[in-house]
Structures are given as C-alpha cells and as structure tokens.
GROMACS .gro file of C-alpha atoms in nm:
model
  266
    1MET     CA    1  -6.719  10.512  -8.670
    2LYS     CA    2  -6.561  10.392  -8.347
    3GLN     CA    3  -6.311  10.605  -8.159
    4PHE     CA    4  -6.033  10.453  -7.950
    5LEU     CA    5  -5.820  10.676  -7.732
    6ILE     CA    6  -5.445  10.633  -7.729
    7PRO     CA    7  -5.257  10.744  -7.417
    8ASN     CA    8  -5.023  11.038  -7.473
    9SER     CA    9  -4.725  10.819  -7.390
   10LEU     CA   10  -4.813  10.607  -7.692
   11LYS     CA   11  -4.844  10.905  -7.926
   12GLY     CA   12  -5.174  11.038  -8.046
   13THR     CA   13  -5.517  11.139  -7.939
   14ALA     CA   14  -5.816  10.967  -8.094
   15PHE     CA   15  -5.835  10.756  -8.405
   16THR     CA   16  -6.115  10.567  -8.575
   17ILE     CA   17  -6.180  10.211  -8.679
   18ALA     CA   18  -6.495  10.148  -8.876
   19PRO     CA   19  -6.717   9.868  -8.740
   20THR     CA   20  -6.786   9.600  -8.996
   21THR     CA   21  -7.132   9.504  -8.875
   22ASP     CA   22  -7.423   9.634  -8.671
   23THR     CA   23  -7.357   9.359  -8.418
   24GLU     CA   24  -7.002   9.484  -8.377
   25SER     CA   25  -7.128   9.834  -8.307
   26LYS     CA   26  -7.357   9.707  -8.032
   27LEU     CA   27  -7.090   9.486  -7.882
   28VAL     CA   28  -6.814   9.743  -7.872
   29SER     CA   29  -7.030  10.041  -7.774
   30SER     CA   30  -6.738  10.283  -7.811
   31GLY     CA   31  -6.507  10.024  -7.659
   32ARG     CA   32  -6.664  10.072  -7.321
   33ARG     CA   33  -6.923   9.807  -7.253
   34ASN     CA   34  -7.040   9.473  -7.386
   35ILE     CA   35  -7.388   9.393  -7.510
   36TYR     CA   36  -7.511   9.349  -7.151
   37ASN     CA   37  -7.376   9.692  -7.053
   38ILE     CA   38  -7.127   9.569  -6.795
   39MET     CA   39  -6.775   9.711  -6.803
   40GLN     CA   40  -6.535   9.455  -6.944
   41ARG     CA   41  -6.239   9.359  -6.730
   42ILE     CA   42  -5.887   9.296  -6.859
   43LEU     CA   43  -5.585   9.151  -6.678
   44VAL     CA   44  -5.243   9.283  -6.782
   45VAL     CA   45  -4.945   9.073  -6.667
   46GLU     CA   46  -4.630   9.274  -6.742
   47ASP     CA   47  -4.312   9.329  -6.538
   48GLU     CA   48  -4.198   9.642  -6.722
   49ILE     CA   49  -4.370   9.903  -6.509
   50LYS     CA   50  -4.372  10.175  -6.775
   51VAL     CA   51  -4.523   9.942  -7.036
   52ALA     CA   52  -4.776   9.799  -6.790
   53ASN     CA   53  -4.893  10.139  -6.669
   54THR     CA   54  -4.911  10.280  -7.021
   55VAL     CA   55  -5.122   9.990  -7.144
   56LYS     CA   56  -5.341  10.016  -6.833
   57LYS     CA   57  -5.396  10.388  -6.890
   58GLY     CA   58  -5.479  10.336  -7.257
   59LEU     CA   59  -5.729  10.062  -7.181
   60GLU     CA   60  -5.894  10.263  -6.905
   61GLU     CA   61  -5.925  10.562  -7.138
   62ASN     CA   62  -6.112  10.330  -7.373
   63GLY     CA   63  -6.353  10.231  -7.098
   64PHE     CA   64  -6.212   9.901  -6.970
   65GLU     CA   65  -6.160   9.798  -6.609
   66VAL     CA   66  -5.795   9.691  -6.575
   67ASP     CA   67  -5.597   9.491  -6.319
   68VAL     CA   68  -5.217   9.478  -6.346
   69ALA     CA   69  -4.980   9.210  -6.219
   70TYR     CA   70  -4.611   9.301  -6.227
   71ASP     CA   71  -4.482   8.944  -6.197
   72GLY     CA   72  -4.591   8.593  -6.284
   73ARG     CA   73  -4.682   8.492  -5.930
   74MET     CA   74  -4.920   8.785  -5.894
   75GLY     CA   75  -5.056   8.711  -6.240
   76LYS     CA   76  -5.137   8.352  -6.146
   77SER     CA   77  -5.305   8.466  -5.825
   78LEU     CA   78  -5.522   8.729  -5.995
   79ALA     CA   79  -5.613   8.495  -6.280
   80ALA     CA   80  -5.715   8.220  -6.039
   81SER     CA   81  -5.926   8.440  -5.811
   82ASN     CA   82  -6.101   8.671  -6.060
   83ASN     CA   83  -6.300   8.654  -6.380
   84TYR     CA   84  -6.163   8.845  -6.678
   85ASP     CA   85  -6.288   8.907  -7.029
   86LEU     CA   86  -5.935   8.910  -7.174
   87VAL     CA   87  -5.573   8.872  -7.061
   88ILE     CA   88  -5.264   9.053  -7.197
   89LEU     CA   89  -4.961   8.848  -7.096
   90ASP     CA   90  -4.584   8.894  -7.117
   91LEU     CA   91  -4.363   8.584  -7.137
   92ASN     CA   92  -4.041   8.688  -6.966
   93LEU     CA   93  -4.170   8.746  -6.611
   94PRO     CA   94  -4.010   8.713  -6.266
   95HIS     CA   95  -4.126   8.442  -6.021
   96ALA     CA   96  -4.330   8.257  -6.286
   97ASN     CA   97  -4.302   8.294  -6.662
   98GLY     CA   98  -4.586   8.369  -6.899
   99TYR     CA   99  -4.620   8.007  -7.004
  100GLU     CA  100  -4.698   7.908  -6.644
  101VAL     CA  101  -4.951   8.189  -6.609
  102CYS     CA  102  -5.113   8.083  -6.937
  103GLU     CA  103  -5.152   7.727  -6.807
  104VAL     CA  104  -5.322   7.851  -6.488
  105ILE     CA  105  -5.566   8.060  -6.691
  106ARG     CA  106  -5.647   7.774  -6.926
  107ARG     CA  107  -5.713   7.534  -6.638
  108LYS     CA  108  -5.973   7.776  -6.505
  109ASN     CA  109  -6.125   7.905  -6.829
  110ASN     CA  110  -6.065   7.756  -7.170
  111ALA     CA  111  -6.251   8.034  -7.350
  112ILE     CA  112  -6.094   8.359  -7.227
  113PRO     CA  113  -5.885   8.531  -7.498
  114ILE     CA  114  -5.512   8.552  -7.417
  115ILE     CA  115  -5.289   8.794  -7.608
  116MET     CA  116  -4.915   8.748  -7.561
  117LEU     CA  117  -4.735   9.084  -7.557
  118THR     CA  118  -4.362   9.017  -7.543
  119ALA     CA  119  -4.017   9.101  -7.676
  120LEU     CA  120  -3.958   8.733  -7.752
  121GLY     CA  121  -4.029   8.710  -8.122
  122GLY     CA  122  -3.877   8.373  -8.209
  123MET     CA  123  -4.086   8.109  -8.381
  124ASP     CA  124  -4.021   7.858  -8.101
  125ASP     CA  125  -4.155   8.107  -7.845
  126LYS     CA  126  -4.465   8.166  -8.053
  127MET     CA  127  -4.529   7.796  -8.110
  128GLN     CA  128  -4.498   7.715  -7.740
  129ALA     CA  129  -4.734   8.000  -7.650
  130PHE     CA  130  -4.997   7.882  -7.898
  131GLU     CA  131  -4.961   7.521  -7.784
  132LEU     CA  132  -5.030   7.628  -7.424
  133GLY     CA  133  -5.346   7.812  -7.527
  134ALA     CA  134  -5.253   8.166  -7.631
  135ASP     CA  135  -5.491   8.313  -7.889
  136ASP     CA  136  -5.267   8.586  -8.029
  137TYR     CA  137  -4.906   8.703  -8.017
  138LEU     CA  138  -4.786   9.063  -8.049
  139VAL     CA  139  -4.413   9.141  -8.042
  140LYS     CA  140  -4.268   9.449  -7.871
  141PRO     CA  141  -4.221   9.726  -7.965
  142PHE     CA  142  -4.585   9.753  -8.064
  143ASP     CA  143  -4.840  10.011  -8.174
  144PHE     CA  144  -5.118  10.059  -7.918
  145ARG     CA  145  -5.369  10.096  -8.200
  146GLU     CA  146  -5.290   9.746  -8.319
  147LEU     CA  147  -5.328   9.609  -7.966
  148MET     CA  148  -5.666   9.782  -7.933
  149ALA     CA  149  -5.779   9.645  -8.268
  150ARG     CA  150  -5.688   9.291  -8.164
  151ILE     CA  151  -5.862   9.328  -7.829
  152ARG     CA  152  -6.169   9.459  -8.007
  153VAL     CA  153  -6.180   9.161  -8.243
  154PHE     CA  154  -6.156   8.907  -7.960
  155LEU     CA  155  -6.420   9.075  -7.744
  156LYS     CA  156  -6.651   9.113  -8.041
  157ARG     CA  157  -6.612   8.743  -8.120
  158ALA     CA  158  -6.674   8.639  -7.761
  159GLY     CA  159  -6.978   8.867  -7.737
  160SER     CA  160  -7.119   8.735  -8.063
  161GLU     CA  161  -7.093   8.378  -7.937
  162VAL     CA  162  -7.268   8.473  -7.614
  163GLN     CA  163  -7.542   8.654  -7.804
  164GLU     CA  164  -7.596   8.358  -8.036
  165ASN     CA  165  -7.605   8.108  -7.749
  166ASN     CA  166  -7.850   8.325  -7.556
  167GLN     CA  167  -8.118   8.350  -7.822
  168TYR     CA  168  -8.309   8.044  -7.707
  169LYS     CA  169  -8.177   7.850  -7.408
  170ILE     CA  170  -7.910   7.882  -7.144
  171VAL     CA  171  -7.779   7.556  -7.000
  172ILE     CA  172  -7.561   7.542  -6.689
  173GLY     CA  173  -7.513   7.188  -6.566
  174ASP     CA  174  -7.861   7.042  -6.524
  175LEU     CA  175  -8.019   7.389  -6.510
  176GLU     CA  176  -8.201   7.502  -6.824
  177ILE     CA  177  -8.346   7.847  -6.887
  178ASP     CA  178  -8.582   7.881  -7.182
  179ARG     CA  179  -8.567   8.250  -7.266
  180GLU     CA  180  -8.856   8.241  -7.511
  181LYS     CA  181  -9.100   8.068  -7.276
  182LYS     CA  182  -8.948   8.222  -6.961
  183GLU     CA  183  -8.934   7.874  -6.809
  184VAL     CA  184  -8.672   7.724  -6.580
  185THR     CA  185  -8.604   7.356  -6.517
  186ARG     CA  186  -8.341   7.174  -6.315
  187GLY     CA  187  -8.285   6.802  -6.344
  188GLY     CA  188  -8.588   6.795  -6.572
  189LYS     CA  189  -8.815   6.941  -6.303
  190LYS     CA  190  -8.992   7.269  -6.376
  191ILE     CA  191  -8.923   7.545  -6.121
  192ALA     CA  192  -9.180   7.819  -6.064
  193LEU     CA  193  -9.026   8.164  -6.029
  194THR     CA  194  -9.171   8.509  -5.986
  195ALA     CA  195  -9.097   8.763  -6.259
  196LYS     CA  196  -8.821   8.930  -6.056
  197GLU     CA  197  -8.667   8.597  -5.953
  198TYR     CA  198  -8.655   8.496  -6.318
  199GLN     CA  199  -8.496   8.827  -6.420
  200LEU     CA  200  -8.227   8.789  -6.154
  201LEU     CA  201  -8.152   8.428  -6.247
  202GLU     CA  202  -8.142   8.505  -6.619
  203PHE     CA  203  -7.909   8.800  -6.561
  204LEU     CA  204  -7.665   8.586  -6.361
  205ALA     CA  205  -7.689   8.309  -6.622
  206LEU     CA  206  -7.609   8.548  -6.906
  207HIS     CA  207  -7.284   8.624  -6.722
  208LYS     CA  208  -7.214   8.265  -6.619
  209GLY     CA  209  -6.911   8.234  -6.394
  210LYS     CA  210  -6.863   8.610  -6.365
  211VAL     CA  211  -6.891   8.773  -6.023
  212ILE     CA  212  -7.157   9.046  -6.039
  213SER     CA  213  -7.168   9.311  -5.767
  214LYS     CA  214  -7.485   9.412  -5.587
  215LEU     CA  215  -7.444   9.758  -5.736
  216VAL     CA  216  -7.462   9.620  -6.090
  217ILE     CA  217  -7.749   9.382  -6.006
  218ALA     CA  218  -7.951   9.667  -5.856
  219GLU     CA  219  -7.895   9.880  -6.164
  220LYS     CA  220  -7.958   9.613  -6.427
  221VAL     CA  221  -8.228   9.397  -6.265
  222TRP     CA  222  -8.412   9.650  -6.049
  223ASP     CA  223  -8.318   9.958  -6.252
  224ILE     CA  224  -8.243  10.153  -5.933
  225ASP     CA  225  -7.945  10.318  -5.767
  226PHE     CA  226  -7.810  10.084  -5.502
  227ASP     CA  227  -7.907  10.164  -5.144
  228THR     CA  228  -7.649  10.015  -4.907
  229GLY     CA  229  -7.914  10.004  -4.637
  230THR     CA  230  -8.141   9.759  -4.817
  231ASN     CA  231  -8.108   9.381  -4.825
  232VAL     CA  232  -8.348   9.323  -5.113
  233ILE     CA  233  -8.082   9.152  -5.326
  234GLU     CA  234  -7.981   8.916  -5.044
  235VAL     CA  235  -8.349   8.833  -4.991
  236TYR     CA  236  -8.401   8.746  -5.357
  237MET     CA  237  -8.079   8.545  -5.370
  238ASN     CA  238  -8.212   8.341  -5.078
  239PHE     CA  239  -8.540   8.292  -5.263
  240LEU     CA  240  -8.348   8.164  -5.566
  241ARG     CA  241  -8.126   7.934  -5.361
  242LYS     CA  242  -8.430   7.769  -5.205
  243LYS     CA  243  -8.580   7.707  -5.547
  244ILE     CA  244  -8.269   7.635  -5.754
  245ASP     CA  245  -8.020   7.473  -5.516
  246LYS     CA  246  -8.197   7.343  -5.205
  247ASP     CA  247  -8.284   6.998  -5.340
  248PHE     CA  248  -7.953   6.944  -5.519
  249ASP     CA  249  -7.608   6.850  -5.392
  250ASN     CA  250  -7.434   7.049  -5.667
  251LYS     CA  251  -7.495   7.414  -5.585
  252LEU     CA  252  -7.502   7.661  -5.875
  253LEU     CA  253  -7.555   7.994  -5.698
  254HIS     CA  254  -7.246   8.126  -5.523
  255THR     CA  255  -7.142   8.425  -5.314
  256LYS     CA  256  -6.797   8.583  -5.330
  257THR     CA  257  -6.772   8.767  -4.999
  258GLY     CA  258  -6.743   9.141  -5.039
  259MET     CA  259  -6.762   9.118  -5.420
  260GLY     CA  260  -7.099   8.983  -5.532
  261TYR     CA  261  -7.274   8.676  -5.671
  262TYR     CA  262  -7.223   8.436  -5.959
  263LEU     CA  263  -7.390   8.137  -6.121
  264ALA     CA  264  -7.168   7.846  -6.219
  265GLU     CA  265  -7.126   7.471  -6.203
  266GLU     CA  266  -6.836   7.391  -5.969
   0.00000   0.00000   0.00000
C-alpha cells in the first residue's frame, strides 16, 4: 500500500492508495522517485500564494522537488529554462494567463503532463485548455488527495512508456544505443566506448533532455559520493564528446552551466 502525505493545511496526515500493478509500485516508490531513482520535479504556476505554498508543501512531503511561479511570466520563464516531469497550472494568472504558459510548455515538450488547477470551471474554459494541450483539469476548491492521485497516474504512465521504450534501443536523432548488445552507433557508424563511457552515455540517454547534476551522475554512474575536488565527470564528458559529437555538426551532448549535463537533439 502506498502512503501519500497531506499537508496539515489540507486536513489529514497520511492516507493510502493501493497500487494496481507491480510496475506501478516500482515507478512510484512511495511517491518519491521514479524507476531511475532520480527525484521527480514539478512546476506549480499559481498566483494565490496560500494555495501555491500549500500545494508545494504537500508535494515536497511526498518526495517531489517543486518550483513555484506566482505569475504567468515567471511560469513561462521557468518552463522554458528547466525540465519538469509534470506541471500544475492555474488559468487566471497575472502578466500571462495559463493558456499562454501552456503554449510555451507545449512548444518545448509535447509529452510533459499538464494539470490545470483553476477556479474556472466552465465548459468553454475546459475545452480551450484541452485544445492547447492540457492533459487534465481540476476545479478549485479541490481535495489534495485527488490531486496526488492524478499526479501519480500521469507519472506512472510516463514512467511506463519510458521503461517500455528502454527495453531494447534508445534513439536520439541519428544516435542509437542497443541496450542488449551494449553497442552504440551514430549515423550508422559503430562507436567504441569503454564500459564507464557507455554507462554514462546510457544514463544520460535514459533521461533524454533532462539536466542531470554532477552529484547525481557520481552517485548513479560511479556509485560514489561526489567530491567537489575531482574532475572525473568532466574528463569522461570530454571523452564522450570526442567520440559522439566531434565528427558531427549536430551536437547531442550539452552542458548547462552550474547545473549539469544533458543529452538531446537541438
């Protein structure tokens, strides 16, 4: 049985929702981490400070990393510059409404789940939100347990799709990673990698487009606590760039200064 914590301001302590499958249990992992054991990140765009902070607290108590934007302009900026696993979005926002924020998110990522959380409950509002790419619509006032259940369903679904796609091959542009044979090709040309280079590339590929910090890479790929005095990760990233990107105009390995690395076709 899974436990989800409800913040005191939303009445209650812990309650349970039974997982329907073994896969779901692995994906949710008490609501805290996905199947690759990286904390999932949620963006909340909400101008009502009390509601925003209450939702943030509830999500953090359930193990999620949460960013909050208190107006539409900030929401668009955060959505454009960061990678999120899910977005909770109000419609009636200052500076830019929720529809505009939704469009920005969809231009960047067509797959990220978007849950509208708003007081606007009219059918026209709902239809416009769905037409712009919203995946779900929850009208205020709401029960936090229902919001958590909906979040859980979307993240489970997204994780299941990733797991299914990762069973055999990962394809990013003209880069192919055969996970059964442990072989990598780009543009049809086989690329020879050491075991650690392959592990690093595969790890980044499994989180395609998501910025991964050196701390997480050290823990998951090297299975060590990160030592800020070592440059081993930078060294291996340079090794990979020489093998994966050097002979190609379209670079796949990217650095986000001060944040980490990611693998994506841009």
